Coordinates of C-alpha atoms and ligand atoms in Angstrom, one line a residue:
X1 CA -36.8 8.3 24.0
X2 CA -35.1 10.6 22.2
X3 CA -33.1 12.2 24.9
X4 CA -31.8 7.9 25.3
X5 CA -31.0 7.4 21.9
X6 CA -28.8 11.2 22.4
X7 CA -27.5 10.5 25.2
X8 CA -26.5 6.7 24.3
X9 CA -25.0 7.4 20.8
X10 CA -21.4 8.7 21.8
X11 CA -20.7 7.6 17.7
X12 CA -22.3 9.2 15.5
X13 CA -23.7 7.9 12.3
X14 CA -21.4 10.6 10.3
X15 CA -18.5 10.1 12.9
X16 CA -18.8 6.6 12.0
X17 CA -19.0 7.2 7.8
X18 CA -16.1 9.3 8.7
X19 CA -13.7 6.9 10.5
X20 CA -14.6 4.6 7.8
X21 CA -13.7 7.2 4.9
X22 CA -10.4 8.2 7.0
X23 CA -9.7 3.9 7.0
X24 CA -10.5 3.2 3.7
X25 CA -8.0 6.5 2.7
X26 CA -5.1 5.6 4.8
X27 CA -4.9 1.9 4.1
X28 CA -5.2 2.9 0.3
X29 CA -2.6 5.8 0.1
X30 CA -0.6 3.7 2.3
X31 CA -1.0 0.6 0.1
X32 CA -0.1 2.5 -2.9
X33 CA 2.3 4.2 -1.5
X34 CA 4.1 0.7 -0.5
X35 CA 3.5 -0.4 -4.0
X36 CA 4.9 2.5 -5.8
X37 CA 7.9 2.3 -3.8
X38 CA 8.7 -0.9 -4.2
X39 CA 8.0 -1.0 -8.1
X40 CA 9.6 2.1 -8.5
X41 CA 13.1 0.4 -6.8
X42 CA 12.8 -2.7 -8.8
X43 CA 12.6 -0.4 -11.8
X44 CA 15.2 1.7 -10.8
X45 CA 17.3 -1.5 -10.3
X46 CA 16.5 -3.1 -13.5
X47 CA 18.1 0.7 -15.1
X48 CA 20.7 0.7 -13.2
X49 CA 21.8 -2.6 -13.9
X50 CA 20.7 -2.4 -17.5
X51 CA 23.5 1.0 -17.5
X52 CA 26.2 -0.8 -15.7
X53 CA 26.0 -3.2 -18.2
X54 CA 26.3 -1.1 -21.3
X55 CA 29.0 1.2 -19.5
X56 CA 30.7 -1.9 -18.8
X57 CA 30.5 -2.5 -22.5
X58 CA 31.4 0.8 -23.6
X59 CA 34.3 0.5 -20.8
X60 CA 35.7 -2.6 -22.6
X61 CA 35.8 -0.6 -25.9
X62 CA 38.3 2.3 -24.3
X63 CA 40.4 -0.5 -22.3
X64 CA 40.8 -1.9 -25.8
X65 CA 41.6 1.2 -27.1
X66 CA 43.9 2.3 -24.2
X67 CA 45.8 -1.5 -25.4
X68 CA 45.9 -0.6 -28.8
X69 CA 48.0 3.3 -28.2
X70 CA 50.0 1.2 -25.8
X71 CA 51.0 -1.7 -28.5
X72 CA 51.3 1.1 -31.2
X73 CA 53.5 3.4 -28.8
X74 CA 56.8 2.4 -29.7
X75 CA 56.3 3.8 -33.3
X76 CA 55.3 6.9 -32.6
X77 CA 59.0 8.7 -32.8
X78 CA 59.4 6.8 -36.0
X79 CA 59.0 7.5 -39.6
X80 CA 55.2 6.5 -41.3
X81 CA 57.1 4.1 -43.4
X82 CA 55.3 1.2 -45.0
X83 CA 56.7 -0.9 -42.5
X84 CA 55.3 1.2 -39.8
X85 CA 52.2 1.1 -41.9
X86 CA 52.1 -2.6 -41.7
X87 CA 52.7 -3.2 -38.2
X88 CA 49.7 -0.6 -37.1
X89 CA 47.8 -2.2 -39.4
X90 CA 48.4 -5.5 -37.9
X91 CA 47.8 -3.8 -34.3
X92 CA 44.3 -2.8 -35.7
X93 CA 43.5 -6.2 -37.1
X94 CA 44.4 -8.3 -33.9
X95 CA 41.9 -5.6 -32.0
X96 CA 38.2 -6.1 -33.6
X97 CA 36.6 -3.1 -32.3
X98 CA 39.1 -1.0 -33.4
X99 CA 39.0 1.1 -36.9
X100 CA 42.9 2.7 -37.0
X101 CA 45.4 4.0 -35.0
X102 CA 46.8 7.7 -35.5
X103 CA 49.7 9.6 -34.7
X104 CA 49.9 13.3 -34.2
X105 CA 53.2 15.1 -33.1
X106 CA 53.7 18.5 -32.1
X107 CA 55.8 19.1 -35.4
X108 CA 55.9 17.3 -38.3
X109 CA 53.8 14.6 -40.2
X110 CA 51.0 12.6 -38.7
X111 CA 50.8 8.4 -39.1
X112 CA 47.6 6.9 -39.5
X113 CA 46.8 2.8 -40.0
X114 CA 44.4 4.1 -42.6
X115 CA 45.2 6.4 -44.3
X116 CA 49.3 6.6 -44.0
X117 CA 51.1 9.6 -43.9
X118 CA 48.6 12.5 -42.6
X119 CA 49.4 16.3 -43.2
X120 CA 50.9 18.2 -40.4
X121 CA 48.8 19.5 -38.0
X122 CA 49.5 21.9 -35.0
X123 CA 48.4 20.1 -31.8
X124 CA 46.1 22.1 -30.2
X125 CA 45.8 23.2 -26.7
X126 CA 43.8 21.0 -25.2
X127 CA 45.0 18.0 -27.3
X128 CA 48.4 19.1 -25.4
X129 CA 47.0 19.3 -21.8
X130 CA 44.1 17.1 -21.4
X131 CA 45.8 13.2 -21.0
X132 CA 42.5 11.6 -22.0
X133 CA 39.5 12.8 -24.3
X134 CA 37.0 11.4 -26.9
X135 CA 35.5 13.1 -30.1
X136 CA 32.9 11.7 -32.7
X137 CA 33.3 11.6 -35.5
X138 CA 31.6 10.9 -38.8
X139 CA 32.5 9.5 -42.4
X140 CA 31.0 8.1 -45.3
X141 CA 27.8 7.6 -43.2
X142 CA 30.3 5.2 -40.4
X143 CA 30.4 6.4 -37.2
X144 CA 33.8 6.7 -35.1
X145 CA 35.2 8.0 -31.3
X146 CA 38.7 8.9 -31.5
X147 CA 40.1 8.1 -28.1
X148 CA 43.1 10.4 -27.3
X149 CA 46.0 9.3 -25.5
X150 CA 48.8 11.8 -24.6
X151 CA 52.3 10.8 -24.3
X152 CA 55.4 12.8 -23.8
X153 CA 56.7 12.8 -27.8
X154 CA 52.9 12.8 -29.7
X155 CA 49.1 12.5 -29.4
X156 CA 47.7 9.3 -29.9
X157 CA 44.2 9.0 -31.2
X158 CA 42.7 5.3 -31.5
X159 CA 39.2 4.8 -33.5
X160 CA 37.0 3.2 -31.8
X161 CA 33.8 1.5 -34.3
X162 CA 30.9 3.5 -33.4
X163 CA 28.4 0.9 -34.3
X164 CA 29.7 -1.1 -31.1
X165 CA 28.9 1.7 -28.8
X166 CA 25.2 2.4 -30.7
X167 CA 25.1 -2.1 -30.2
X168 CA 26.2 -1.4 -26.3
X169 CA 22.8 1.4 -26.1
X170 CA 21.1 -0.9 -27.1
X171 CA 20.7 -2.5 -23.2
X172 CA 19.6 0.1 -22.0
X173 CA 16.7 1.8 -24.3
X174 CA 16.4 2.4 -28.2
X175 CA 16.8 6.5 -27.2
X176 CA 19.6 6.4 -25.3
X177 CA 22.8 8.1 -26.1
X178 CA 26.4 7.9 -25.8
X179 CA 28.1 11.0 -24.5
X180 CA 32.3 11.8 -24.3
X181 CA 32.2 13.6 -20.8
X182 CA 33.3 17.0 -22.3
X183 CA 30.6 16.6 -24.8
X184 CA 28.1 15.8 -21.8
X185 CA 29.5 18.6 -19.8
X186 CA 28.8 21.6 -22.7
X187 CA 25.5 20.1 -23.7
X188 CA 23.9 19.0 -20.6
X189 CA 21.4 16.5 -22.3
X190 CA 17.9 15.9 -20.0
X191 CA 17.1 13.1 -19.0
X192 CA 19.1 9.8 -17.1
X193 CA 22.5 10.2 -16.7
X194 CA 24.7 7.4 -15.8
X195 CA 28.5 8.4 -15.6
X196 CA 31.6 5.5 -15.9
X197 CA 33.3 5.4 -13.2
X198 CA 36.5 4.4 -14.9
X199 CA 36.5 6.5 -18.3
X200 CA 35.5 10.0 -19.4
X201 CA 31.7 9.2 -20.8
X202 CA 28.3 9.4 -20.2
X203 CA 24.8 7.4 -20.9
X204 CA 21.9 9.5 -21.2
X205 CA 18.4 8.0 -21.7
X206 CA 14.9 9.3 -20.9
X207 CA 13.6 9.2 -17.6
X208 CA 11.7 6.3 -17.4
X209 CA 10.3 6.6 -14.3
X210 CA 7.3 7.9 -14.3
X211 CA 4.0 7.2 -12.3
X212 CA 1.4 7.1 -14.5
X213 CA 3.7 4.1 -16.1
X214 CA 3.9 3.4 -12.4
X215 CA 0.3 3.0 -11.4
X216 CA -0.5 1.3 -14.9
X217 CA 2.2 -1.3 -14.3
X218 CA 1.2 -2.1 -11.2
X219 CA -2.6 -1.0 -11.5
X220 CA -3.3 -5.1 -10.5
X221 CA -1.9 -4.9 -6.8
X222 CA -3.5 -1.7 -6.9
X223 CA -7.1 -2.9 -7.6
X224 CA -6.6 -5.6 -5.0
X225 CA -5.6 -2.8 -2.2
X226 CA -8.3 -0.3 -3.0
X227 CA -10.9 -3.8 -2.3
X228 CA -9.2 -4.5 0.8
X229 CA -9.4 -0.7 1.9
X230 CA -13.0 -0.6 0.8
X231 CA -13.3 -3.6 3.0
X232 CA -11.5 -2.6 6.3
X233 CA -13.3 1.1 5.9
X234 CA -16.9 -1.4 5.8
X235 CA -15.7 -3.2 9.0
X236 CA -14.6 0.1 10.5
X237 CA -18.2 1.5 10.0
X238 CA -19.9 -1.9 11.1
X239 CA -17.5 -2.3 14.3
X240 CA -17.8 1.1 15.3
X241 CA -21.6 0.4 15.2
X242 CA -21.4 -2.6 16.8
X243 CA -19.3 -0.6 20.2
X244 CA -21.5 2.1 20.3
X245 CA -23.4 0.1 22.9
X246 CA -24.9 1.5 26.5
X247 CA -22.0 0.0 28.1
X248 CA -19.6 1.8 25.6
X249 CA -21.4 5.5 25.7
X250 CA -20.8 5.0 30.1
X251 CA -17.1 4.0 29.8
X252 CA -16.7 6.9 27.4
X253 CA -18.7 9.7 29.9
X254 CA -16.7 7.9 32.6
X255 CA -13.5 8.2 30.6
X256 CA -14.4 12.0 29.8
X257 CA -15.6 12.4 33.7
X258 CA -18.5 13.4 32.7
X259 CA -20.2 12.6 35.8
X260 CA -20.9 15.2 38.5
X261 CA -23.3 15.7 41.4
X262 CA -25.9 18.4 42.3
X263 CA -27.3 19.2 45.8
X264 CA -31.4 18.8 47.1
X265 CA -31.6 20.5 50.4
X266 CA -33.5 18.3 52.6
X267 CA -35.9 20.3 55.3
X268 CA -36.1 19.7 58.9
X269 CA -38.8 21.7 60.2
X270 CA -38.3 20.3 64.1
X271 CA -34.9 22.2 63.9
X272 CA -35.7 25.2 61.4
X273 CA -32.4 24.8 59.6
X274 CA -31.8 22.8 56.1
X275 CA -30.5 19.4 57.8
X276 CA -29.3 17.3 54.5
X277 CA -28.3 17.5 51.0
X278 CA -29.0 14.6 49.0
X279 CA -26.4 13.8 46.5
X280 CA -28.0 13.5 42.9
X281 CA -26.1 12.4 39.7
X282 CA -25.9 14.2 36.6
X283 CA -23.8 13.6 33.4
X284 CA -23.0 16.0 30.7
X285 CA -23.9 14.4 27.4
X286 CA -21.7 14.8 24.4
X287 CA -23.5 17.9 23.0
X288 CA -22.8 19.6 26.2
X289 CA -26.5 18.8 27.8
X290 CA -27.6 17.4 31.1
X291 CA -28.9 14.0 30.9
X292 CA -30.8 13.0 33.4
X293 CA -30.0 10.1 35.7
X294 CA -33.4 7.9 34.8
X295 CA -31.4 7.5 31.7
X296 CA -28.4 6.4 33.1
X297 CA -28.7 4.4 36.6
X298 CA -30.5 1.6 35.9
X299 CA -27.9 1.1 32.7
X300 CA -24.9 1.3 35.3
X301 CA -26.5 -1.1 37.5
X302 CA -27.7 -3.2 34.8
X303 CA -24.1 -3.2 33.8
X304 CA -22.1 -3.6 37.1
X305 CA -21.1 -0.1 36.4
X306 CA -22.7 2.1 39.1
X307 CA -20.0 1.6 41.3
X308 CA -17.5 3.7 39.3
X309 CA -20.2 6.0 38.6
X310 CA -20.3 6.5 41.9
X311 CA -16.6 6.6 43.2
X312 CA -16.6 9.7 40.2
X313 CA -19.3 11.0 41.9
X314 CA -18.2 11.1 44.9
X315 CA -14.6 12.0 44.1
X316 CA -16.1 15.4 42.6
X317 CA -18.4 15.9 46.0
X318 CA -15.6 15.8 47.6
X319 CA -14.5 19.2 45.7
X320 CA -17.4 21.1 47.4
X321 CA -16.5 20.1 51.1
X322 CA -15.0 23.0 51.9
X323 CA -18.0 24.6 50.5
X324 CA -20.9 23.0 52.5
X325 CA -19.0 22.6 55.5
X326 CA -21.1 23.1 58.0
X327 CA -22.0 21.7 61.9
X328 CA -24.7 18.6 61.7
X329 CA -25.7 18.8 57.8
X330 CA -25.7 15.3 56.3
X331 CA -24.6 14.1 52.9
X332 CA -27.2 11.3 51.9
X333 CA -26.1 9.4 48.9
X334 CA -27.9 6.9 46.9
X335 CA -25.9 3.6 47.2
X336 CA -27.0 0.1 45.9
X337 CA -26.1 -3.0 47.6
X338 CA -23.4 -3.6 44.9
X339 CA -21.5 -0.7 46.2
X340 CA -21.1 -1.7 49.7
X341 CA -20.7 -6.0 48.7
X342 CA -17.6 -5.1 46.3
X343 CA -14.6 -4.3 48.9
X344 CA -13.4 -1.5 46.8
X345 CA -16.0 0.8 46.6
X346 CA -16.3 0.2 50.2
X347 CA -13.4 1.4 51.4
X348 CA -13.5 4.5 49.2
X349 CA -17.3 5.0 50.5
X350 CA -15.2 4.9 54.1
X351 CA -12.3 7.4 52.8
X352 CA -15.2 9.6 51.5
X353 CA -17.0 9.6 54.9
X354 CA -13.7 10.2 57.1
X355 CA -12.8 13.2 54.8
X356 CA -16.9 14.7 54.9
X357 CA -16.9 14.6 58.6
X358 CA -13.4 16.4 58.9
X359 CA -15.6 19.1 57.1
X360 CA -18.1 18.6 60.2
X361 CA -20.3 16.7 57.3
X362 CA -22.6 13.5 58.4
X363 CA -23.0 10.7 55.8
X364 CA -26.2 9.1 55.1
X365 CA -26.5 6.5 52.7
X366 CA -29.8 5.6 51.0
X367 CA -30.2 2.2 49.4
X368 CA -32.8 1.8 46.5
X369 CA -33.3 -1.5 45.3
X370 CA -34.3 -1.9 41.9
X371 CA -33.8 -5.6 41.9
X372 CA -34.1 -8.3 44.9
X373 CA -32.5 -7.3 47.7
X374 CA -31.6 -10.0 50.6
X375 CA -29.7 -9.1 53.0
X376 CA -27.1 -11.8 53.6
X377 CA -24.5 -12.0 56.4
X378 CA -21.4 -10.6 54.7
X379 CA -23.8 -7.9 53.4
X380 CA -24.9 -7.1 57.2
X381 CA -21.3 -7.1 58.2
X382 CA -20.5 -4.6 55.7
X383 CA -23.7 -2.4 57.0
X384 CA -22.2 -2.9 60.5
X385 CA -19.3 -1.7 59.4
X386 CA -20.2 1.7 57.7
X387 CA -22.3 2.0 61.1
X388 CA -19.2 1.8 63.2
X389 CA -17.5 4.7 60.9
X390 CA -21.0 6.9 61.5
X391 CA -23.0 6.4 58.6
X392 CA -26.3 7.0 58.7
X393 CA -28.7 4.5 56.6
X394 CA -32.0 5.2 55.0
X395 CA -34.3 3.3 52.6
X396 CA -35.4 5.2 49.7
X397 CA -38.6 4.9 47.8
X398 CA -39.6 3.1 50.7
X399 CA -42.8 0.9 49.4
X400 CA -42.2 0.7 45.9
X401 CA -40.2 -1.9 44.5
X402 CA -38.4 -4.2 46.6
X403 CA -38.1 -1.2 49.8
X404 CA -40.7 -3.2 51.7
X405 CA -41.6 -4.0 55.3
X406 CA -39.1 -6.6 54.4
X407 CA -35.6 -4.1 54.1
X408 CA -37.0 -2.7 57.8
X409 CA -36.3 -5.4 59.4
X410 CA -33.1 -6.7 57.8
X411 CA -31.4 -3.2 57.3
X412 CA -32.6 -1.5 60.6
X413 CA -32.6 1.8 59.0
X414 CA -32.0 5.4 60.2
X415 CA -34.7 6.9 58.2
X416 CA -37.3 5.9 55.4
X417 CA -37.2 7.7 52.7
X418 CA -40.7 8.1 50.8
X419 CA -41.0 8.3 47.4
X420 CA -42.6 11.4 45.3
X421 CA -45.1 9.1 43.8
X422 CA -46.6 8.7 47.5
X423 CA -46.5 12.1 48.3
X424 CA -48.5 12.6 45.5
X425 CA -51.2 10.8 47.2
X426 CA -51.9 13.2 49.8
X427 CA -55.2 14.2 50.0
X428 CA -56.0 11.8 46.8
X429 CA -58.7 10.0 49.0
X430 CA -59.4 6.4 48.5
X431 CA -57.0 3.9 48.2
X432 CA -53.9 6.2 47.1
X433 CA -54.1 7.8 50.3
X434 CA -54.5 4.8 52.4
X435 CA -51.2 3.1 51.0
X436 CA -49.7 6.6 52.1
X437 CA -51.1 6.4 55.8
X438 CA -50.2 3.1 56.0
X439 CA -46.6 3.9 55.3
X440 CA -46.5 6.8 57.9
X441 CA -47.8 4.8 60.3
X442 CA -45.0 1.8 59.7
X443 CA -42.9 4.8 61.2
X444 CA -44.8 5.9 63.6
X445 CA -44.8 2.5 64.8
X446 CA -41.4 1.5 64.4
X447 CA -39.9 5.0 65.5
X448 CA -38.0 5.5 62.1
X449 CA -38.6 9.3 61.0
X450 CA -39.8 9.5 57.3
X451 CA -38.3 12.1 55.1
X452 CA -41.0 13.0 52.5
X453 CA -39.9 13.8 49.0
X454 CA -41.2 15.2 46.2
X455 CA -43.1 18.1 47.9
X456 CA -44.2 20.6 45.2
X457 CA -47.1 22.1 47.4
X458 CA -48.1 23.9 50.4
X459 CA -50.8 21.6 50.8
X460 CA -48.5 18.4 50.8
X461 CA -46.6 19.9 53.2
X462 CA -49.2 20.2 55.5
X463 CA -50.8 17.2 55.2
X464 CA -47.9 15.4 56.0
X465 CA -46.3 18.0 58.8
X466 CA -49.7 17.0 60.2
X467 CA -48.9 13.5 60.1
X468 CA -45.5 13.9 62.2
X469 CA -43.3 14.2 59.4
X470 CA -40.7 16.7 59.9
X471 CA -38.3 16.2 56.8
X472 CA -38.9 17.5 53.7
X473 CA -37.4 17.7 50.4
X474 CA -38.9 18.7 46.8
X475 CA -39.5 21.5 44.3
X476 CA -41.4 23.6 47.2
X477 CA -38.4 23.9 48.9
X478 CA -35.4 24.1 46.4
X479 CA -34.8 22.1 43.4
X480 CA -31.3 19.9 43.0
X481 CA -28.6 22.6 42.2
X482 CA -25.1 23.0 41.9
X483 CA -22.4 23.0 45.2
X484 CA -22.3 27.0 45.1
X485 CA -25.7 27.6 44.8
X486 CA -26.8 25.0 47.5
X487 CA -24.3 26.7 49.7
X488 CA -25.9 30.2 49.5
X489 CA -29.5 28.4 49.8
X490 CA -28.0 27.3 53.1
X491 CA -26.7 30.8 54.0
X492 CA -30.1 32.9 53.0
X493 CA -32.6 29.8 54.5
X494 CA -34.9 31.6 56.5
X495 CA -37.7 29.6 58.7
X496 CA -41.0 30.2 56.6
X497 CA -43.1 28.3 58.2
Ligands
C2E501 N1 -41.3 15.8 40.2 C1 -40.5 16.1 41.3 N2 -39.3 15.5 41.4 C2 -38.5 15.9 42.4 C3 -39.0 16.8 43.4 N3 -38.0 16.9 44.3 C4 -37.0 16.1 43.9 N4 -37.3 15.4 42.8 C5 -36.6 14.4 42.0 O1 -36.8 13.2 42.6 C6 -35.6 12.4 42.6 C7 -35.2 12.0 43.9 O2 -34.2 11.1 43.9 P1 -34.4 9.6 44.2 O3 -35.7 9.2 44.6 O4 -33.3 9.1 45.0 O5 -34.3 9.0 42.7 C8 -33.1 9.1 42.0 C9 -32.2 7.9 42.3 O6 -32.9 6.7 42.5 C10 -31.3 7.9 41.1 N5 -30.1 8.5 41.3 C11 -29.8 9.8 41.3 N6 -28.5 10.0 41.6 C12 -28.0 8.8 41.9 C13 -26.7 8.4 42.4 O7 -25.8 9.1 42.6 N7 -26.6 7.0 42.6 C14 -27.6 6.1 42.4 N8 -27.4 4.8 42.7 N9 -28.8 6.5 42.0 C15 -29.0 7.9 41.8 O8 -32.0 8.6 40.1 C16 -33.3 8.9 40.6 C17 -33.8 10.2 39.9 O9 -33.0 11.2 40.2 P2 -33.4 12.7 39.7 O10 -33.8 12.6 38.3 O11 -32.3 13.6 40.2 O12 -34.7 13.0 40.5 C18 -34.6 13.3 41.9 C19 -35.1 14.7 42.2 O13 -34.6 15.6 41.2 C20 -40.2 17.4 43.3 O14 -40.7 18.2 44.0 N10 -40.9 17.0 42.2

């Protein structure tokens, strides 16, 4: 029972737990994963936009500026008279961001809207080369950028109100900070930097993006996927239980051609040679063990399966031909009436015998019949036609189950096969060994030789070599073994008795 339940489980209860983990982990890191991203690009967006509006902003504040040094240019050259005075001054008014507009030439006195006449001050070097630059500044607690603008007879600086640019921050977050790009450049700030692309400055705010924000922002979505995983990982486990079915565990050994035959020499003790090898099935179970075919047959039948069981079968025989080749030995294997209705298997059951007797191998084919068996015209046509290619047909376990005096008549077999369990009843006395004498004497009378199996005595033997039985198979003689060992039973048989 045990040895079933092995053999039958191709899933495991921890591959199963497993497959269900592994599906409950993917769909949730994938889940997340997909969440994540797509939070973390609408948050990204929502920055970005949040910057390009505030740059924009901040952008408006130097175009205004860059208007102002161009209205204010043509005084420049001039004089800081109080007419000059007044017309900056008007300039400044007319421009509402604006503080004052100042005028620095390489020699002389300076101009300012605010403050008038300003004390001469060399230009310096940079102030000279670089067209376009910003500076804070700071007075009387007011904040203030003076925006450079270089022309060919003085430096312009305009004022721009720093509490615009602080109001223009304010989009974006309450720590972020406005940066001249020379300013940005020398003290590298950390965090989120977002550059204008049409004037020298930078905003810099923290790095908002950060996961644990992430996963609490979107820790809703993420409740829902982690039940949905939990739930697929459940079905996994329950669907994986549900396919590890009888039918399932054969596809898989047939998928993993896991099927393979051993060899039973069969005895002929009229000729003194080994005269057939019958064809058993074995299958290799998962954990690398032979299960035994009483575990498997009547499932592939039961399932419409034993056909492919046996094209596997025999397509691995066919391996060890060149092995067992050998004048007059016979191949006997056990066929169902399935095999030989269903037009496929019959043919390759055909191929198989054409290519055994290139090897100088007869066929024979031995039909067990675990359920009713009636042989119906197609079905004798079929027989006729596996004849006509020079197969040889035997009923196996003749007696027991539905291999009665019936299948004699309607098959018109070659031999009759008889099972262990009536070999056993050799010298049993009473009725046992009347049921046995009764069979031998169905072929003495109908002139079909028996081949006895199941031998595992001397005395069996001779009780039935007494009887006229001349072929023998069973643990006395060899047990089922692989192609190379048959083969150098077949070399070393020597006539023992
Ligand atoms: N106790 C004892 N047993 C002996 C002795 N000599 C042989 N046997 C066993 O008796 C069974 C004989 O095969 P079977 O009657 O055709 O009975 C077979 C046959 O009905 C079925 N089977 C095996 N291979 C195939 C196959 O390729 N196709 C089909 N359809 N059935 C198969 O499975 C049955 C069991 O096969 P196995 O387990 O290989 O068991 C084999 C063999 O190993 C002996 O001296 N003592």
């Amino acid at each position: 029972m045990g040895a079933k339940r092995d053999f039958l489980t191709v899933i495991r209860p921890y591959e199963r737990l497993t497959a269900a983990v592994i599906m409950t982990l993917a769909l949730l890191c994938a889940g997340v994963m997909a969440v994540l991203s797509h939070f973390s690009k609408t948050e990204e967006q929502a920055r970005n936009d949040k910057n390009q509006r505030a740059s924009d902003y901040v952008a408006s504040l130097y175009r205004e500026a860059e208007t102002v040094s161009r209205a204010a240019e043509p005084f420049e050259e001039g004089a800081c008279t109080n007419e000059v005075l007044t017309r900056l001054r008007h300039i400044v008014a007319v421009n509402p961001h604006i503080r004052s507009v100042n005028f620095y030439p390489e020699y002389g006195t300076g101009c300012s809207s605010l403050e008038g006449r300003l004390p001469e001050r060399k230009v310096s070097y940079s102030e000279g080369h670089v067209p376009f630059y910003t500076t804070m500044k700071q007075e009387d607690g007011y904040i203030y950028y003076l925006v450079y603008f270089r022309s060919s007879a003085s430096l312009t600086g305009v004022a721009v109100n720093g509490y615009f640019v602080r109001d223009a921050l304010r989009y974006i977050s309450p720590d972020a900070a406005f940066y001249p790009l020379q300013d940005f450049m020398k003290l590298s700030p950390a965090g989120y930097a977002w550059k204008s692309s049409q004037y020298p400055f930078v905003l810099v705010s923290s790095d908002s993006m950060n996961i644990r924000r992430l996963l609490l922002h979107s820790r809703a979505v993420i409740i829902f996927i982690l039940g949905v995983s939990l739930l697929a990982g459940w079905l996994t486990y329950v669907s994986t239980g549900l396919i590890n079915t009888p039918r399932f565990a054969l596809k898989y050994y047939l998928y993993k051609k896991s099927f393979y035959p051993v060899y039973q020499p069969v005895i002929s003790t009229r000729d003194r040679k080994v005269a057939g090898l019958e064809i058993l099935m074995r299958c290799g179970n998962k954990k690398g063990n032979e299960a035994s075919p009483a575990l498997f047959i009547p499932l592939a039948e039961q399932s419409g399966m034993i056909g492919e069981l046996t094209l596997q079968l025999l397509e691995k025989v066919r391996e060890d031909f060149a092995m067992l080749s050998e004048k007059g030995l016979y191949l006997a294997v056990n066929i169902t009436s399935e095999i030989v209705e269903n037009p496929e298997t019959l043919s390759e059951l055909l191929k198989f015998t054409e290519h055994a007797q290139r090897y100088g191998l007869d066929v024979l084919v031995e039909i067990t019949e675990r359920q009713s068996f009636s042989l119906t015209e197609q079905l004798s046509e079929k027989f006729a036609l596996l004849r006509k290619a020079g197969l040889h047909v035997a009923i196996d376990d003749f007696g027991t189950g539905y291999s009665n005096l019936s299948s004699i008549t309607q098959l018109n077999p070659d031999y009759l096969k008889i099972d262990k369990d009536f070999t056993g009843y050799s010298m049993a006395g009473g009725v046992r060994e009347a049921v046995l004498e009764s069979v031998l004497h169905i072929s003495a009378i109908t002139a079909i030789p028996v081949i006895a199996e199941g031998i595992e005595t001397p005395a069996q033997f001779q009780y039935l070599r007494e009887r006229g039985v001349w072929l023998f198979q069973g643990y006395l003689f060899s047990r089922p073994c692989d192609g190379r060992s048959v083969s150098n039973y077949i070399r070393d048989f020597y006539v023992q008795f």
